[in-house]
mmCIF file of C-alpha atoms and ligand atoms in Angstrom:
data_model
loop_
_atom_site.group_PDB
_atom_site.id
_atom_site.type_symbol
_atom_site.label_atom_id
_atom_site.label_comp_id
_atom_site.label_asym_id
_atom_site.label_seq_id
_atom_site.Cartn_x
_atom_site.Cartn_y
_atom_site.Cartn_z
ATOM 1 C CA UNK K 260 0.000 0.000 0.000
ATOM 2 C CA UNK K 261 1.890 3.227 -0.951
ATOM 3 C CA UNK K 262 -0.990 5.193 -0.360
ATOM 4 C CA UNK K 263 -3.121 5.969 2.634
ATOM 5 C CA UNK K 264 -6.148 8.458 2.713
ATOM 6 C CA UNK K 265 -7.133 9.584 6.383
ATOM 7 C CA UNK K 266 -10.121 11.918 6.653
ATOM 8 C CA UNK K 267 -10.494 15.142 8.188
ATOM 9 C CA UNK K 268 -14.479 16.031 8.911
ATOM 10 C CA UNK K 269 -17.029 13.737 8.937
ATOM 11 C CA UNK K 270 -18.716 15.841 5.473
ATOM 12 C CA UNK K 271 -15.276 16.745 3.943
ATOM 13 C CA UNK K 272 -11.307 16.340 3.451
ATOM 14 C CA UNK K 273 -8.612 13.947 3.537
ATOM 15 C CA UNK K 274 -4.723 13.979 3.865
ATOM 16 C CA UNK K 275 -3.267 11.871 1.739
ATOM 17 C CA UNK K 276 0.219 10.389 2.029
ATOM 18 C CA UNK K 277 2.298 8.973 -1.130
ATOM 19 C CA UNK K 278 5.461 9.453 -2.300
ATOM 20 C CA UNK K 279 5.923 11.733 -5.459
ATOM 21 C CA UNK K 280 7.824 8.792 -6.843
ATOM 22 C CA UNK K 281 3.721 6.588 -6.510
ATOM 23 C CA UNK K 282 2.101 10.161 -7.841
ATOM 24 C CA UNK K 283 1.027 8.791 -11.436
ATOM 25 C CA UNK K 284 0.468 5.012 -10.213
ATOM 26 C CA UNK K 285 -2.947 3.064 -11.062
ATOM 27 C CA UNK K 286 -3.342 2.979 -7.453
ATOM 28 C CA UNK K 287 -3.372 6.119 -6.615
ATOM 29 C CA UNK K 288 -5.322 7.411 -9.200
ATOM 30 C CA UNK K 289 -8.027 5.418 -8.581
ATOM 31 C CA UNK K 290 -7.737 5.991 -4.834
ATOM 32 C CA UNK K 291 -7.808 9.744 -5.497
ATOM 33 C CA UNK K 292 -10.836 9.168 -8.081
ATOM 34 C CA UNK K 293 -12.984 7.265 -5.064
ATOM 35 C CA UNK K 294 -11.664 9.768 -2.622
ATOM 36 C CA UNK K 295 -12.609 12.952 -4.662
ATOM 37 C CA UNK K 296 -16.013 11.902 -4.870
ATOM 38 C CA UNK K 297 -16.844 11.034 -0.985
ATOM 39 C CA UNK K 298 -13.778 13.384 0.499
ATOM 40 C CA UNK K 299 -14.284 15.865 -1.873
ATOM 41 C CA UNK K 300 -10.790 17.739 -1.409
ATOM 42 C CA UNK K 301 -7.802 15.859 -1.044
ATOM 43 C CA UNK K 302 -4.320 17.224 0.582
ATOM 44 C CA UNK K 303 -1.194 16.191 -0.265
ATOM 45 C CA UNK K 304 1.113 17.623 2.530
ATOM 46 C CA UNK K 305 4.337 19.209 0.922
ATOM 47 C CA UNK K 306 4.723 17.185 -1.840
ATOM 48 C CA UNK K 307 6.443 19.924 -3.803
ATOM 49 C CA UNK K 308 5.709 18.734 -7.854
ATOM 50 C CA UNK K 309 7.113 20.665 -10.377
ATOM 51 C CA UNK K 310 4.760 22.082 -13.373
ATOM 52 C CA UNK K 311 5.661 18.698 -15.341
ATOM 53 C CA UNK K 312 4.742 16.740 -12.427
ATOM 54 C CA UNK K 313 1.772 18.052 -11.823
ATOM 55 C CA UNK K 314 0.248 18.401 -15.613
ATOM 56 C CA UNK K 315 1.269 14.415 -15.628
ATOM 57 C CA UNK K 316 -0.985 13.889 -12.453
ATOM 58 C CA UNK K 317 -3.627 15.808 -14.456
ATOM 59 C CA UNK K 318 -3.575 14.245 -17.588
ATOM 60 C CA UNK K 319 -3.416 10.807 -15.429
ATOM 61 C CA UNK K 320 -6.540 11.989 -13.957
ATOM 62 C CA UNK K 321 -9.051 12.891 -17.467
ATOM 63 C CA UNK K 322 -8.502 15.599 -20.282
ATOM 64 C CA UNK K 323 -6.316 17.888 -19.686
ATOM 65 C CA UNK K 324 -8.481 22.070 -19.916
ATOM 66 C CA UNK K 325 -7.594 25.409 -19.478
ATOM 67 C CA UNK K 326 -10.700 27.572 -19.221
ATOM 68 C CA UNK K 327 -8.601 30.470 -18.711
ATOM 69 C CA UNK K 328 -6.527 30.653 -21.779
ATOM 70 C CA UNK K 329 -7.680 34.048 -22.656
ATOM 71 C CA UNK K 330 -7.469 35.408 -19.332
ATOM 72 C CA UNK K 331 -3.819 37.395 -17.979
ATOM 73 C CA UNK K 332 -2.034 34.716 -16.126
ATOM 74 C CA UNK K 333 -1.968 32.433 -18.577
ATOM 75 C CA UNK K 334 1.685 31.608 -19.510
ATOM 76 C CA UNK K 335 2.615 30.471 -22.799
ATOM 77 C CA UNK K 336 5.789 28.844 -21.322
ATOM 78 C CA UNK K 337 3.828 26.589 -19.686
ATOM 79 C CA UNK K 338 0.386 25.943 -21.109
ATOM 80 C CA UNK K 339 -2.370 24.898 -19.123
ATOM 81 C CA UNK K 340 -0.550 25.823 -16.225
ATOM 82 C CA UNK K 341 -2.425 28.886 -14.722
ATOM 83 C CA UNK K 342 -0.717 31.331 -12.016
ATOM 84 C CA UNK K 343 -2.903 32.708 -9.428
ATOM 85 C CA UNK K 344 -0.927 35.298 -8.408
ATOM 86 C CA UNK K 345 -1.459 39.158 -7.813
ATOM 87 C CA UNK K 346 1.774 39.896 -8.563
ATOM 88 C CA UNK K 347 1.239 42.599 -11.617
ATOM 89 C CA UNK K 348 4.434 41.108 -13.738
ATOM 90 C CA UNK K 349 2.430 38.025 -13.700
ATOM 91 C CA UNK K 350 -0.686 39.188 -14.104
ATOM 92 C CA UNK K 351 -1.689 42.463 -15.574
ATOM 93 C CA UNK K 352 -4.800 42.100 -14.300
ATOM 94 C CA UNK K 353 -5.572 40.721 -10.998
ATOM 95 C CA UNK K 354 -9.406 41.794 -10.646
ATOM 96 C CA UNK K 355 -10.260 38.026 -11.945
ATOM 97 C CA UNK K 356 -7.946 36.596 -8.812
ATOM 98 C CA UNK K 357 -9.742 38.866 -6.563
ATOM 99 C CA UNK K 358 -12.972 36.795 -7.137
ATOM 100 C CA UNK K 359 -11.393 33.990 -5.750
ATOM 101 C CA UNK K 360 -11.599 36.128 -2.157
ATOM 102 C CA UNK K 361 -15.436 35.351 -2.652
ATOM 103 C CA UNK K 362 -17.325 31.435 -2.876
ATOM 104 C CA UNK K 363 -17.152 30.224 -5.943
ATOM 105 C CA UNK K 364 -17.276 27.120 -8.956
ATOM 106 C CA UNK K 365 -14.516 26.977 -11.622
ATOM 107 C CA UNK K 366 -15.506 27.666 -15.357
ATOM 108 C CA UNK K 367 -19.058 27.806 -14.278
ATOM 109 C CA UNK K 368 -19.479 30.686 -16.267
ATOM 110 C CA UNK K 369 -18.505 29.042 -19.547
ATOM 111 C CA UNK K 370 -20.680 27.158 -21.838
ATOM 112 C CA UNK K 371 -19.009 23.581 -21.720
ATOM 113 C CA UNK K 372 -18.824 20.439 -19.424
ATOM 114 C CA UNK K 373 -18.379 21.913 -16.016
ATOM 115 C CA UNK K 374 -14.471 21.475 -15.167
ATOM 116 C CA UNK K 375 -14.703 17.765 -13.083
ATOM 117 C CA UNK K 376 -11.514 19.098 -10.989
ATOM 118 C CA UNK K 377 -9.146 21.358 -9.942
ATOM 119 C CA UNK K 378 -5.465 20.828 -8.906
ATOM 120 C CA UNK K 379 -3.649 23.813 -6.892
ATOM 121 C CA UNK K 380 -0.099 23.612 -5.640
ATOM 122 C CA UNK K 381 1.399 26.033 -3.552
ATOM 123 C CA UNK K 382 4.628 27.684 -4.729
ATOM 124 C CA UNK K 383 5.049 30.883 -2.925
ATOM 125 C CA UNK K 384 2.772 32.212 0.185
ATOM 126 C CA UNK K 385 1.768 34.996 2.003
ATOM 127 C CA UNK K 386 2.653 36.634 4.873
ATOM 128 C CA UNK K 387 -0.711 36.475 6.446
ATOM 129 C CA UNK K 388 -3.919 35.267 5.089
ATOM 130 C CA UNK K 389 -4.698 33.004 1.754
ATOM 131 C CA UNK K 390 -5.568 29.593 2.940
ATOM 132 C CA UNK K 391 -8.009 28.055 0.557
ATOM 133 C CA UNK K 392 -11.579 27.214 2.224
ATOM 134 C CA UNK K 393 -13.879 24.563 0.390
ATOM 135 C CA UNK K 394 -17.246 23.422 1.219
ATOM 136 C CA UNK K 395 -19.220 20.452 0.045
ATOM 137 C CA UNK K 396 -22.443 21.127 -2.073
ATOM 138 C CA UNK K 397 -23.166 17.019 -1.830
ATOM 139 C CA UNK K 398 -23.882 17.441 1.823
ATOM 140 C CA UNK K 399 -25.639 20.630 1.601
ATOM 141 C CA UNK K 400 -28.024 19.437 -0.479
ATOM 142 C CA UNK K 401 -28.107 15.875 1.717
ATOM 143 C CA UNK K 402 -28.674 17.860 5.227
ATOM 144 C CA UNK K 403 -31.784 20.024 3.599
ATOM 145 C CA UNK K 404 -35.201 19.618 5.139
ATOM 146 C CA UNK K 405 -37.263 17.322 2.798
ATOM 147 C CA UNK K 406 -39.617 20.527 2.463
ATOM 148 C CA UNK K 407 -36.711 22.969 1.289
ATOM 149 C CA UNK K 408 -35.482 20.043 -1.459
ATOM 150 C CA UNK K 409 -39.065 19.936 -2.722
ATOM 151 C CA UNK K 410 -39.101 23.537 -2.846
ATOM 152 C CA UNK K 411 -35.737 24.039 -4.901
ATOM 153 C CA UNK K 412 -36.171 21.195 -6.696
ATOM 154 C CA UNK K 413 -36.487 22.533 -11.022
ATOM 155 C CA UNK K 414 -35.471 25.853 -9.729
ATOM 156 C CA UNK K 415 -33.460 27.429 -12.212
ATOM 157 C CA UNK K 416 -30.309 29.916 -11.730
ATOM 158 C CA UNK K 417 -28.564 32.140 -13.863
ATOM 159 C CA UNK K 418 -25.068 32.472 -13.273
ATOM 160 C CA UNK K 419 -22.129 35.379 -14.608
ATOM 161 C CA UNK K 420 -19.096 37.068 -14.429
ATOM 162 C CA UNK K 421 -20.431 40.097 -13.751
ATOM 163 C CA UNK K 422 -22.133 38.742 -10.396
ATOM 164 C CA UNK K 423 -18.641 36.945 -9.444
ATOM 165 C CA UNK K 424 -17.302 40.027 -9.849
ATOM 166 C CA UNK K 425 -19.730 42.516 -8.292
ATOM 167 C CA UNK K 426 -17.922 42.668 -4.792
ATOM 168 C CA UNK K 427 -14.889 43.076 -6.232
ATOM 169 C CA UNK K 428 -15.491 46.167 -7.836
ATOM 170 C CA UNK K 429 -19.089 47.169 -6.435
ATOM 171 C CA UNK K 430 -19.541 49.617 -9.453
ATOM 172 C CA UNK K 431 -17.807 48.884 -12.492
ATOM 173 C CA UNK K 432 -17.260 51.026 -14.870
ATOM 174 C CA UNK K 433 -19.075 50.534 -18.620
ATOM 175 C CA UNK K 434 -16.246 49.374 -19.674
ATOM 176 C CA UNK K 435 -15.105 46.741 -16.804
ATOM 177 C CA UNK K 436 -18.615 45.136 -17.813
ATOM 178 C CA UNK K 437 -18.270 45.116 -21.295
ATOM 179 C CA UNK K 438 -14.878 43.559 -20.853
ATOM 180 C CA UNK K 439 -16.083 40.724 -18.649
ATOM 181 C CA UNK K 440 -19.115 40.259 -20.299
ATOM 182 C CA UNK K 441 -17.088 39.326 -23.427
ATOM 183 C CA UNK K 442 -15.238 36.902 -21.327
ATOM 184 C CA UNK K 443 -17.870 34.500 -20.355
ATOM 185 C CA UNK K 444 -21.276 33.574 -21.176
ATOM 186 C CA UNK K 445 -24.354 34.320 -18.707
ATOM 187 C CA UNK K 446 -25.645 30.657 -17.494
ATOM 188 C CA UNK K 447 -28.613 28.736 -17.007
ATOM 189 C CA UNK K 448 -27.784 26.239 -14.094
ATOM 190 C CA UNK K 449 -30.142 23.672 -12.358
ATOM 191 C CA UNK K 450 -30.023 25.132 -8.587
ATOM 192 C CA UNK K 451 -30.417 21.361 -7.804
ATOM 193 C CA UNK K 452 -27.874 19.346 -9.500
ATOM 194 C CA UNK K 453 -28.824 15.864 -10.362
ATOM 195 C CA UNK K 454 -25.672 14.338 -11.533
ATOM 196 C CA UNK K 455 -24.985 11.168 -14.232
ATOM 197 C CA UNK K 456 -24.417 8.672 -11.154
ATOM 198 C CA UNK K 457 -27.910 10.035 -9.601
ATOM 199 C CA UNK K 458 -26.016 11.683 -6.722
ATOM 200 C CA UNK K 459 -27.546 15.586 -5.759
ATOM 201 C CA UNK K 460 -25.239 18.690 -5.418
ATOM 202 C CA UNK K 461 -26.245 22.372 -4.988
ATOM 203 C CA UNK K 462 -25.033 24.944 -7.609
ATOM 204 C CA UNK K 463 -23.897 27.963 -5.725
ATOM 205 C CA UNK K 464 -21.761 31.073 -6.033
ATOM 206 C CA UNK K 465 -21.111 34.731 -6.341
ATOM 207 C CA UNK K 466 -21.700 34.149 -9.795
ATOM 208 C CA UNK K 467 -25.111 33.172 -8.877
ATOM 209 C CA UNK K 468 -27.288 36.172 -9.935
ATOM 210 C CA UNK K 469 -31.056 35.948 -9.774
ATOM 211 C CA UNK K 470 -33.564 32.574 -9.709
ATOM 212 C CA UNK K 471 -35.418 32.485 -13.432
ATOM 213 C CA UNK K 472 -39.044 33.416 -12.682
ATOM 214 C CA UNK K 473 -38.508 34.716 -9.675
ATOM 215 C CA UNK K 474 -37.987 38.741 -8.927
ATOM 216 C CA UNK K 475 -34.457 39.701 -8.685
ATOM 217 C CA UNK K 476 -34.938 40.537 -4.583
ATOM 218 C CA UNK K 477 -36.634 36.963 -4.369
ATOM 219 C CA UNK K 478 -34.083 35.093 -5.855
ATOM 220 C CA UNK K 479 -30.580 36.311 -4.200
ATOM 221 C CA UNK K 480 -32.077 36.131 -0.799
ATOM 222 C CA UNK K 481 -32.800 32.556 -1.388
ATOM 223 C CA UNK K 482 -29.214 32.030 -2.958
ATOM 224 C CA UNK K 483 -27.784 34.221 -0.046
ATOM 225 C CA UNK K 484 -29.686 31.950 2.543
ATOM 226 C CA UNK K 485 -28.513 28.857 0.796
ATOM 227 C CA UNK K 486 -24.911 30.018 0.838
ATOM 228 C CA UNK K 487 -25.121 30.716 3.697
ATOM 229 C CA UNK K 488 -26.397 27.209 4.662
ATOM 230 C CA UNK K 489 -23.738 25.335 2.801
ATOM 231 C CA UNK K 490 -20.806 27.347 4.321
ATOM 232 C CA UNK K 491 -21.856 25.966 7.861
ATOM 233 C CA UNK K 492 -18.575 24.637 9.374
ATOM 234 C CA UNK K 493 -19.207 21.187 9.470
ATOM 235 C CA UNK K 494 -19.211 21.218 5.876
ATOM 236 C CA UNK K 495 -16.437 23.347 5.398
ATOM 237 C CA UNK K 496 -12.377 22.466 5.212
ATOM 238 C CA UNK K 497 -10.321 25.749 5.623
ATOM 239 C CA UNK K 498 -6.140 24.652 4.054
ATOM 240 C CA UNK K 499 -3.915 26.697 5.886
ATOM 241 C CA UNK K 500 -1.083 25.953 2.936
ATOM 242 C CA UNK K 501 2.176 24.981 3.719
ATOM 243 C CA UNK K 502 5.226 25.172 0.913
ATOM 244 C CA UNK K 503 5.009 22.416 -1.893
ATOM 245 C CA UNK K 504 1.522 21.701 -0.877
ATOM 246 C CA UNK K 505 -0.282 20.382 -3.439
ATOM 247 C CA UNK K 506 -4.788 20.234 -2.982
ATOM 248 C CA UNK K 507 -7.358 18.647 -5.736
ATOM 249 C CA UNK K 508 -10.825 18.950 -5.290
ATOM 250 C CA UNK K 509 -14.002 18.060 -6.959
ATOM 251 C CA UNK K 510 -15.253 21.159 -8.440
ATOM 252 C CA UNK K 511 -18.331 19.846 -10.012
ATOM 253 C CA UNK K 512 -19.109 19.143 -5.778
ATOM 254 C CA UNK K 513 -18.002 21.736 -3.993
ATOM 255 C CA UNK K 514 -17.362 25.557 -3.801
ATOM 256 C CA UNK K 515 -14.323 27.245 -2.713
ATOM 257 C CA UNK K 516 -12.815 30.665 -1.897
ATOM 258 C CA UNK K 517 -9.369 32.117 -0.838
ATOM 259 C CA UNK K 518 -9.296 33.891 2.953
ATOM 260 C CA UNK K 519 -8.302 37.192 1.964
ATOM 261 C CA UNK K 520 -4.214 38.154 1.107
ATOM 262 C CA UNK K 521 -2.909 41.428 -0.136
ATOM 263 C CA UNK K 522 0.711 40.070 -0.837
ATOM 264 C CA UNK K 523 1.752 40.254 -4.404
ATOM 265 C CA UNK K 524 4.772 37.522 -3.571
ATOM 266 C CA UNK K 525 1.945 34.817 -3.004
ATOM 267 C CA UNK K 526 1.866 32.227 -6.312
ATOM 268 C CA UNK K 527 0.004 29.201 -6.558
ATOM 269 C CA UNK K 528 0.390 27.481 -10.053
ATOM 270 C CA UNK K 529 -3.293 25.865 -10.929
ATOM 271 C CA UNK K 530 -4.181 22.592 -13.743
ATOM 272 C CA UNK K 531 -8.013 21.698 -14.468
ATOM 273 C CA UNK K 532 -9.745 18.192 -15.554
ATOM 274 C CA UNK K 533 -12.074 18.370 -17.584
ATOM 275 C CA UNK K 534 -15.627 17.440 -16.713
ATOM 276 C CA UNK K 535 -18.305 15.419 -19.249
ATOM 277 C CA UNK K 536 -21.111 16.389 -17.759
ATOM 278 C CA UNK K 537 -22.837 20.020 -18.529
ATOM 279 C CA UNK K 538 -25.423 20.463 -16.007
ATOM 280 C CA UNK K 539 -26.492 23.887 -17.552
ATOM 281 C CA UNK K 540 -26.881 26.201 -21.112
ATOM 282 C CA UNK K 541 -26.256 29.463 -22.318
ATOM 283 C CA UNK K 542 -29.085 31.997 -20.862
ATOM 284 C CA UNK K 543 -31.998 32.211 -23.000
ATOM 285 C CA UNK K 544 -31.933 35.838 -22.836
ATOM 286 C CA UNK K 545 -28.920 38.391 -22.453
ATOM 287 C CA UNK K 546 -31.451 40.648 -20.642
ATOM 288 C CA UNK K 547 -31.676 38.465 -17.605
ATOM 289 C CA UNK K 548 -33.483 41.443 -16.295
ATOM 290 C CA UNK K 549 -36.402 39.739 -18.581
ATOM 291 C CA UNK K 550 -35.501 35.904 -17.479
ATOM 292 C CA UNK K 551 -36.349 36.761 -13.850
ATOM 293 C CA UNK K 552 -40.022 38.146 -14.429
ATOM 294 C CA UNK K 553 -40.709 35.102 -16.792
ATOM 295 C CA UNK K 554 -42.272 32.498 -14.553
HETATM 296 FE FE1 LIG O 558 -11.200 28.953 -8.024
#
């Protein structure tokens, strides 16, 4: 056995312990397949891979994606390696990293298969703040009163850039919101989530903008209140990140967010699996002003 998997909560995390040397073995693959579905974020304590190392475990893992291609911090050098970074000779423009500060799903603002999982490794940290907080959408939706599942149940959400990036800026200018507006598409997602192996997850987010058929007021304080509810701590893993750390999760199963840093120095170096499954479409209006009254 030259893997072992111990688990943190009772709702999410595990350590796991292998050698870099076992990284790309069948067995622990398939370990950290199981484990990403009932763990839902895996640690792998200071195992300090290099890009190749970790694009290897990627591709080991399903198709190889990189959602942010057009985005700054994409390096050419090393494709499909993305650096989160606010370091400005990085990345010219760090507005998209300081989303991250707020809960959120990868590439759930892009029409395709919703990324299956994301792998961060920690190259260079902060000071103070940036550990990496996850929480499991699985169990939110388990630990729901059978009267609030009926009740979200075909409920319908629309989900953009603009709302992930709405705390960031609070008013962007017109052109701020043309620019991200040309980045991604606006979303239709299921609130409820019923995925291909008949499991449940909730869709949620700061990219979560309004509830279709339901006035705009209506629907975020429902999505606030069930944000709320799936960020309770017993469903929540908070990685304080040590050097050479390196974290997966299942993205398509939980959300995540960053606690907070305002060091430029801090650089984690990010790969993404591809998903198969698209839970959602493009919005069936760009007005979504419109979607919201439609019932
Ligand atoms: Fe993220």
């Amino acid at each position: 056995m030259s893997i072992t998997v111990e688990p943190v909560k009772p709702h999410i995390g595990g350590i796991v312990r292998v050698s870099p040397d076992h990284l790309l073995d069948d067995e622990t693959i398939e370990t950290v397949q199981r484990e990403l579905e009932t763990r839902g974020v895996l640690v792998f304590p200071q195992i300090d891979v290099s890009d190749q190392l970790q694009l290897a475990f990627t591709d080991r893992l399903g198709d190889r994606v990189n959602f942010t291609r057009q985005v700054p911090g994409s390096d050419a050098e090393t494709p499909d390696v993305y650096k989160i970074t606010l370091d400005r000779k990085l990345n010219a423009e760090p507005d998209y990293v300081l989303g991250t500060f707020f809960w959120h799903i990868d590439g759930i603002t892009i029409d395709q298969p919703l990324p299956k999982a994301t792998v961060l490794s920690a190259r260079t940290l902060s000071a103070s703040g940036g550990a990496t907080e996850f929480a499991n959408l699985y169990a939110a939706w388990d630990l729901l009163p059978e009267d609030e599942k009926r009740e979200y149940e075909g409920l319908t959400v629309i989900h953009c850039v603009e709302a992930a990036v709405r705390p960031v800026h609070g008013h962007p200018s017109e052109e701020r919101r043309a620019r991200y507006k040309a980045m991604a598409a606006v979303m239709e997602q299921p609130l409820v989530w019923t995925h291909e192996d008949g499991r449940k997850s909730l869709l949620l987010g700061t990219h979560a903008d309004g509830i279709v058929g339901m006035p705009g007021p209506h629907g975020r304080a429902l999505l606030a209140r069930l944000q709320q509810w799936a960020a309770q701590p017993d469903l929540v893993y908070t990685h304080k990140w040590q050097p050479g750390d390196l974290v997966i999760w299942n993205n398509q199963g939980l959300m995540h967010r960053v606690v907070p840093y305002t060091d430029e120095g801090r650089v984690m170096h990010r790969t993404t699996i591809a998903g198969k499954e698209r839970p959602g479409r493009p919005a069936r209006d760009a007005n979504v002003e419109r979607i919201y009254q439609v019932a």
